[in-house]
CSV table of C-alpha atoms and ligand atoms in Angstrom, one decimal:
chain,number,residue,atom,x,y,z
A,278,MET,CA,-10.6,-78.7,39.1
A,279,ASP,CA,-9.1,-82.1,38.8
A,280,GLY,CA,-9.9,-84.1,35.5
A,281,LYS,CA,-11.7,-80.9,33.8
A,282,GLU,CA,-10.3,-79.5,30.6
A,283,THR,CA,-8.5,-76.2,31.0
A,284,ILE,CA,-8.4,-73.3,28.7
A,285,LYS,CA,-5.3,-71.1,28.3
A,286,ILE,CA,-5.5,-67.5,28.9
A,287,GLY,CA,-3.0,-64.6,28.4
A,288,VAL,CA,-3.6,-61.5,30.7
A,289,LEU,CA,-2.7,-58.0,29.9
A,290,VAL,CA,-1.9,-55.1,32.5
A,291,SER,CA,-0.9,-51.7,32.6
A,292,GLY,CA,-0.7,-51.1,36.3
A,293,GLY,CA,-0.9,-52.7,39.9
A,294,GLY,CA,-2.4,-55.9,38.8
A,295,SER,CA,-4.9,-56.4,41.5
A,296,ASN,CA,-7.4,-58.0,39.3
A,297,LEU,CA,-4.6,-60.2,37.9
A,298,GLN,CA,-3.8,-61.2,41.4
A,299,ALA,CA,-7.5,-62.2,41.9
A,300,ILE,CA,-7.4,-64.3,38.8
A,301,ILE,CA,-4.1,-65.9,40.0
A,302,ASP,CA,-5.7,-66.7,43.5
A,303,ALA,CA,-8.8,-68.2,41.7
A,304,VAL,CA,-6.8,-70.5,39.9
A,305,ASN,CA,-4.8,-71.5,42.8
A,306,VAL,CA,-7.7,-72.4,44.7
A,307,GLY,CA,-9.0,-74.5,41.8
A,308,ALA,CA,-12.0,-72.2,40.9
A,309,LEU,CA,-11.1,-71.7,37.4
A,310,ASP,CA,-10.5,-74.2,34.7
A,311,VAL,CA,-7.6,-72.1,33.3
A,312,GLU,CA,-4.0,-71.9,32.8
A,313,ILE,CA,-2.4,-68.5,32.8
A,314,ALA,CA,0.1,-68.9,29.9
A,315,CYS,CA,1.5,-65.5,29.9
A,316,VAL,CA,1.2,-61.8,31.4
A,317,GLY,CA,2.1,-59.0,29.2
A,318,ALA,CA,2.2,-55.3,29.9
A,319,ASP,CA,2.3,-52.2,27.6
A,320,ASN,CA,5.0,-50.4,30.0
A,321,PRO,CA,8.0,-52.0,32.1
A,322,GLY,CA,6.8,-50.3,35.2
A,323,ALA,CA,3.6,-52.1,35.4
A,324,GLY,CA,3.2,-53.7,38.9
A,325,GLY,CA,1.3,-56.8,37.6
A,326,LEU,CA,4.5,-58.1,36.1
A,327,ALA,CA,6.0,-58.7,39.5
A,328,ARG,CA,2.8,-60.6,40.8
A,329,ALA,CA,3.2,-62.7,37.7
A,330,GLU,CA,6.9,-63.4,38.2
A,331,LYS,CA,6.1,-64.3,41.8
A,332,ALA,CA,3.5,-66.7,40.6
A,333,GLY,CA,5.9,-68.4,38.0
A,334,ILE,CA,4.0,-67.0,35.2
A,335,PRO,CA,6.0,-66.0,32.0
A,336,THR,CA,5.9,-62.2,31.3
A,337,PHE,CA,6.7,-59.8,28.4
A,338,VAL,CA,6.6,-56.0,27.8
A,339,THR,CA,5.3,-54.5,24.5
A,340,ASP,CA,6.6,-51.0,25.2
A,341,TYR,CA,3.9,-48.9,23.5
A,342,SER,CA,5.7,-45.5,24.2
A,343,ALA,CA,8.8,-46.7,22.6
A,344,LEU,CA,7.2,-48.3,19.6
A,345,PHE,CA,5.0,-45.1,19.0
A,346,ALA,CA,8.3,-43.1,19.2
A,347,SER,CA,9.9,-45.6,16.8
A,348,ARG,CA,7.1,-45.0,14.2
A,349,LYS,CA,7.9,-41.2,14.3
A,350,ASP,CA,11.3,-42.4,13.5
A,351,GLY,CA,10.1,-44.0,10.3
A,352,ALA,CA,9.9,-47.6,11.5
A,353,PRO,CA,8.2,-49.7,8.9
A,354,LEU,CA,4.5,-50.9,9.2
A,355,PRO,CA,3.7,-54.5,9.7
A,356,GLY,CA,3.2,-56.1,6.2
A,357,ASP,CA,-0.2,-57.1,6.7
A,358,PHE,CA,-1.7,-53.8,8.0
A,359,SER,CA,-4.0,-52.0,5.8
A,360,LEU,CA,-5.0,-48.3,6.9
A,361,GLU,CA,-8.0,-48.4,4.6
A,362,GLU,CA,-9.3,-51.5,6.1
A,363,VAL,CA,-8.9,-50.4,9.6
A,364,ALA,CA,-10.1,-47.0,9.1
A,365,ALA,CA,-13.4,-48.6,7.4
A,366,LYS,CA,-13.9,-50.8,10.3
A,367,GLN,CA,-13.0,-48.9,13.5
A,368,SER,CA,-15.4,-46.7,15.6
A,369,LEU,CA,-12.8,-45.5,17.9
A,370,LEU,CA,-12.3,-41.9,16.1
A,371,LYS,CA,-15.2,-40.2,15.0
A,372,ASP,CA,-14.8,-36.9,12.7
A,373,ALA,CA,-11.0,-37.2,12.9
A,374,ASP,CA,-9.1,-35.6,10.1
A,375,PRO,CA,-7.4,-38.0,7.8
A,376,GLU,CA,-3.8,-37.3,9.2
A,377,THR,CA,-4.8,-37.7,12.9
A,378,LEU,CA,-6.5,-41.0,11.8
A,379,LYS,CA,-3.5,-42.3,9.9
A,380,ALA,CA,-1.1,-41.3,12.8
A,381,PHE,CA,-3.4,-42.9,15.5
A,382,PHE,CA,-3.8,-46.2,13.8
A,383,GLU,CA,-0.2,-46.6,12.1
A,384,LYS,CA,1.4,-46.1,15.5
A,385,ARG,CA,-1.0,-48.5,17.2
A,386,ALA,CA,-0.4,-51.0,14.5
A,387,LEU,CA,3.3,-51.3,15.4
A,388,ALA,CA,2.5,-52.0,19.0
A,389,GLU,CA,-0.2,-54.3,18.4
A,390,ALA,CA,1.9,-56.4,15.7
A,391,ASP,CA,4.5,-56.7,18.6
A,392,LEU,CA,1.8,-57.9,20.9
A,393,LEU,CA,0.4,-60.4,18.4
A,394,ALA,CA,3.9,-61.9,18.0
A,395,ARG,CA,4.6,-62.0,21.6
A,396,LEU,CA,1.3,-63.8,22.4
A,397,ALA,CA,1.4,-66.2,19.4
A,398,PRO,CA,3.6,-68.8,20.9
A,399,TYR,CA,1.5,-69.2,23.8
A,400,LYS,CA,-1.7,-70.3,21.6
A,401,ILE,CA,-4.0,-68.8,24.1
A,402,ASP,CA,-7.8,-69.4,23.9
A,403,LEU,CA,-8.9,-66.1,25.7
A,404,LEU,CA,-6.9,-62.7,26.2
A,405,VAL,CA,-7.9,-61.1,29.4
A,406,LEU,CA,-7.5,-57.3,29.9
A,407,ALA,CA,-7.1,-56.6,33.5
A,408,GLY,CA,-6.5,-52.7,34.0
A,409,PHE,CA,-4.9,-52.5,30.5
A,410,MET,CA,-5.1,-49.0,29.5
A,411,ARG,CA,-4.8,-49.1,25.8
A,412,VAL,CA,-7.6,-49.3,23.1
A,413,PHE,CA,-7.2,-52.0,20.6
A,414,THR,CA,-7.7,-51.4,16.7
A,415,PRO,CA,-9.3,-53.9,14.3
A,416,TYR,CA,-5.9,-54.8,13.3
A,417,PHE,CA,-5.3,-56.4,16.7
A,418,ILE,CA,-8.9,-57.7,17.3
A,419,ASP,CA,-9.3,-59.4,13.9
A,420,GLY,CA,-5.8,-60.7,14.6
A,421,LEU,CA,-6.6,-62.3,17.8
A,422,ASN,CA,-10.2,-63.4,16.9
A,423,ALA,CA,-9.1,-65.2,13.6
A,424,GLY,CA,-10.5,-68.7,13.8
A,425,SER,CA,-13.0,-68.4,16.3
A,426,THR,CA,-16.7,-67.6,16.0
A,427,LEU,CA,-16.7,-66.3,19.7
A,428,PRO,CA,-14.8,-63.1,20.6
A,429,ARG,CA,-11.5,-63.8,22.2
A,430,ILE,CA,-10.8,-60.5,24.3
A,431,MET,CA,-12.4,-59.8,27.6
A,432,ASN,CA,-12.0,-56.6,29.3
A,433,ILE,CA,-13.1,-55.3,32.8
A,434,HIS,CA,-14.4,-51.8,33.2
A,435,PRO,CA,-15.0,-49.8,36.4
A,436,ALA,CA,-18.6,-48.7,35.6
A,437,LEU,CA,-22.1,-50.2,34.7
A,438,LEU,CA,-21.7,-49.9,30.8
A,439,PRO,CA,-23.1,-48.3,28.7
A,440,ALA,CA,-22.9,-45.6,31.5
A,441,PHE,CA,-19.3,-44.0,31.9
A,442,PRO,CA,-17.0,-45.6,29.2
A,443,GLY,CA,-13.6,-44.2,29.1
A,444,THR,CA,-10.6,-44.3,31.7
A,445,ASP,CA,-12.2,-43.0,34.9
A,446,GLY,CA,-15.6,-45.1,35.4
A,447,TYR,CA,-15.6,-44.8,39.3
A,448,GLY,CA,-14.7,-41.2,39.0
A,449,ASP,CA,-17.4,-40.5,36.5
A,450,THR,CA,-20.0,-42.4,38.5
A,451,PHE,CA,-19.0,-40.7,41.7
A,452,ARG,CA,-19.1,-37.2,40.4
A,453,TYR,CA,-22.4,-37.7,38.5
A,454,GLY,CA,-23.9,-38.4,41.8
A,455,CYS,CA,-25.0,-41.9,41.1
A,456,LYS,CA,-26.5,-43.9,44.1
A,457,VAL,CA,-25.2,-47.2,42.5
A,458,GLY,CA,-22.0,-48.0,41.0
A,459,GLY,CA,-20.7,-51.1,39.7
A,460,CYS,CA,-18.3,-52.8,37.1
A,461,THR,CA,-18.7,-54.6,33.8
A,462,VAL,CA,-17.0,-57.5,32.1
A,463,HIS,CA,-17.5,-57.4,28.2
A,464,PHE,CA,-16.0,-58.7,25.2
A,465,VAL,CA,-13.9,-56.2,23.0
A,466,ASP,CA,-15.4,-54.8,19.9
A,467,TYR,CA,-14.2,-52.2,17.6
A,468,GLY,CA,-15.4,-49.3,19.8
A,469,GLU,CA,-14.3,-48.1,23.1
A,470,ASP,CA,-16.0,-50.1,26.1
A,471,SER,CA,-18.8,-50.9,23.5
A,472,GLY,CA,-18.6,-54.7,23.3
A,473,PRO,CA,-21.5,-57.4,24.3
A,474,ILE,CA,-21.6,-57.4,28.1
A,475,ILE,CA,-20.9,-60.8,29.7
A,476,GLY,CA,-21.6,-59.8,33.6
A,477,GLN,CA,-22.0,-56.9,35.9
A,478,HIS,CA,-21.7,-56.5,39.7
A,479,SER,CA,-23.4,-53.3,41.5
A,480,PHE,CA,-22.8,-51.7,44.9
A,481,ALA,CA,-24.5,-48.9,46.8
A,482,ILE,CA,-23.1,-45.5,47.0
A,483,LEU,CA,-23.9,-44.1,50.3
A,484,PRO,CA,-23.9,-40.3,51.4
A,485,GLU,CA,-20.8,-40.8,53.5
A,486,ASP,CA,-18.8,-42.5,50.8
A,487,ASP,CA,-15.9,-40.5,49.1
A,488,LEU,CA,-14.2,-41.4,45.8
A,489,ASP,CA,-11.8,-43.6,47.5
A,490,ALA,CA,-14.4,-45.6,49.2
A,491,VAL,CA,-16.3,-45.9,45.8
A,492,LYS,CA,-13.2,-47.2,44.3
A,493,LYS,CA,-12.6,-49.8,47.0
A,494,LYS,CA,-16.1,-51.2,46.8
A,495,GLY,CA,-15.9,-51.3,43.2
A,496,LEU,CA,-12.6,-53.3,43.0
A,497,ALA,CA,-13.7,-55.6,45.6
A,498,GLU,CA,-16.7,-56.4,43.1
A,499,GLU,CA,-14.2,-56.6,40.1
A,500,TRP,CA,-12.2,-59.4,41.8
A,501,ARG,CA,-15.3,-61.4,42.2
A,502,LEU,CA,-16.7,-60.8,38.8
A,503,PHE,CA,-13.8,-61.1,36.7
A,504,PRO,CA,-13.0,-64.8,37.6
A,505,GLU,CA,-16.7,-65.7,37.4
A,506,CYS,CA,-17.1,-64.4,33.7
A,507,ILE,CA,-13.6,-66.2,32.7
A,508,GLN,CA,-15.1,-69.4,34.3
A,509,LEU,CA,-18.2,-69.2,32.0
A,510,TYR,CA,-16.0,-68.8,29.1
A,511,ALA,CA,-13.9,-71.9,30.1
A,512,GLU,CA,-17.1,-73.7,30.6
A,513,GLY,CA,-18.2,-72.8,27.0
A,514,ARG,CA,-21.3,-71.4,28.4
A,515,LEU,CA,-21.1,-67.7,26.5
A,516,ASN,CA,-22.7,-67.3,23.3
A,517,VAL,CA,-22.9,-64.0,21.3
A,518,VAL,CA,-26.4,-63.5,19.5
A,519,GLU,CA,-28.1,-60.9,17.7
A,520,ARG,CA,-31.0,-59.3,19.6
A,521,GLU,CA,-32.9,-56.5,17.9
A,522,GLY,CA,-29.7,-55.3,15.9
A,523,THR,CA,-27.4,-55.5,18.7
A,524,ARG,CA,-24.9,-58.1,19.7
A,525,VAL,CA,-25.7,-59.4,23.1
A,526,VAL,CA,-24.2,-62.3,25.5
A,527,ASN,CA,-26.4,-65.2,26.2
A,528,VAL,CA,-25.1,-67.1,29.2
A,529,LEU,CA,-26.2,-70.8,28.9
A,530,PRO,CA,-27.2,-72.6,32.0
A,531,GLY,CA,-24.5,-74.7,33.7
A,532,GLU,CA,-24.7,-78.5,34.3
B,607,GRF,C1,-9.5,-51.5,37.4
B,607,GRF,O1,-10.4,-50.6,38.2
B,607,GRF,C2,-10.1,-51.8,36.1
B,607,GRF,O2,-11.3,-51.9,36.1
B,607,GRF,C3,-9.6,-50.6,35.3
B,607,GRF,O3,-8.2,-50.3,35.8
B,607,GRF,C4,-8.1,-50.8,37.2
B,607,GRF,C5,-7.1,-51.7,37.3
B,607,GRF,O4,-6.8,-52.2,38.7
B,607,GRF,N1,-9.6,-50.8,34.0
B,607,GRF,P1,-5.7,-53.3,38.9
B,607,GRF,O5,-4.3,-53.0,38.1
B,607,GRF,O6,-6.3,-54.7,38.3
B,607,GRF,O7,-5.3,-53.1,40.3
């Protein structure tokens, strides 16, 4: 995409990183006005890290398990973290007792402060979650979104939201007996898989399809959908507006 302005994105992965690969490939063929500034993972074994290294993209690991354990051992909380503020905004834990809530948000604050610090030098416009299997608290989301009216975190989910949020979208879709499956790209808000929807692709689930077939069809759609949505962001065509009490994404027409 010669002569066009590019945005800088960071990508976070937890696993194999086939979505990351789709984004790298789309950049390489000039289909995205994007520079992938860095790729991070929540665990050192994430296969996506090797894909990034192969593509010459800087990588880092925020080791969530190690940081969670360090909190148990008394590691201090980030100076700008307020449990009261985070607890008042969040909608991840409902009906949790105060001790559970405190432990949940405090250990995440440690990991999220590390993530924010590692991302900061890259000055990214957009953070893309490509199979990143951690929820974010308002501490991280507000930190990343600071100074921007448009949300800055985009996630891909393996189901047609708002159906089947959670970690096993294709499994839940298949076991429910749905005749159509799909994937969703959305902005991240304070809930789990609840943010404004940017784009969705669907596919037919046929009587002969097993769960593996459903996952295969779904991933193939993800690899198309994610670059499309990132490009809409890069072109400045996404707008979040209020519609009947809900925040929704308006996609502005292209040139
Ligand atoms: C994808 O199905 C994504 O929707 C889900 O985790 C999977 C990641 O796959 N959140 P990959 O690591 O991109 O191959």
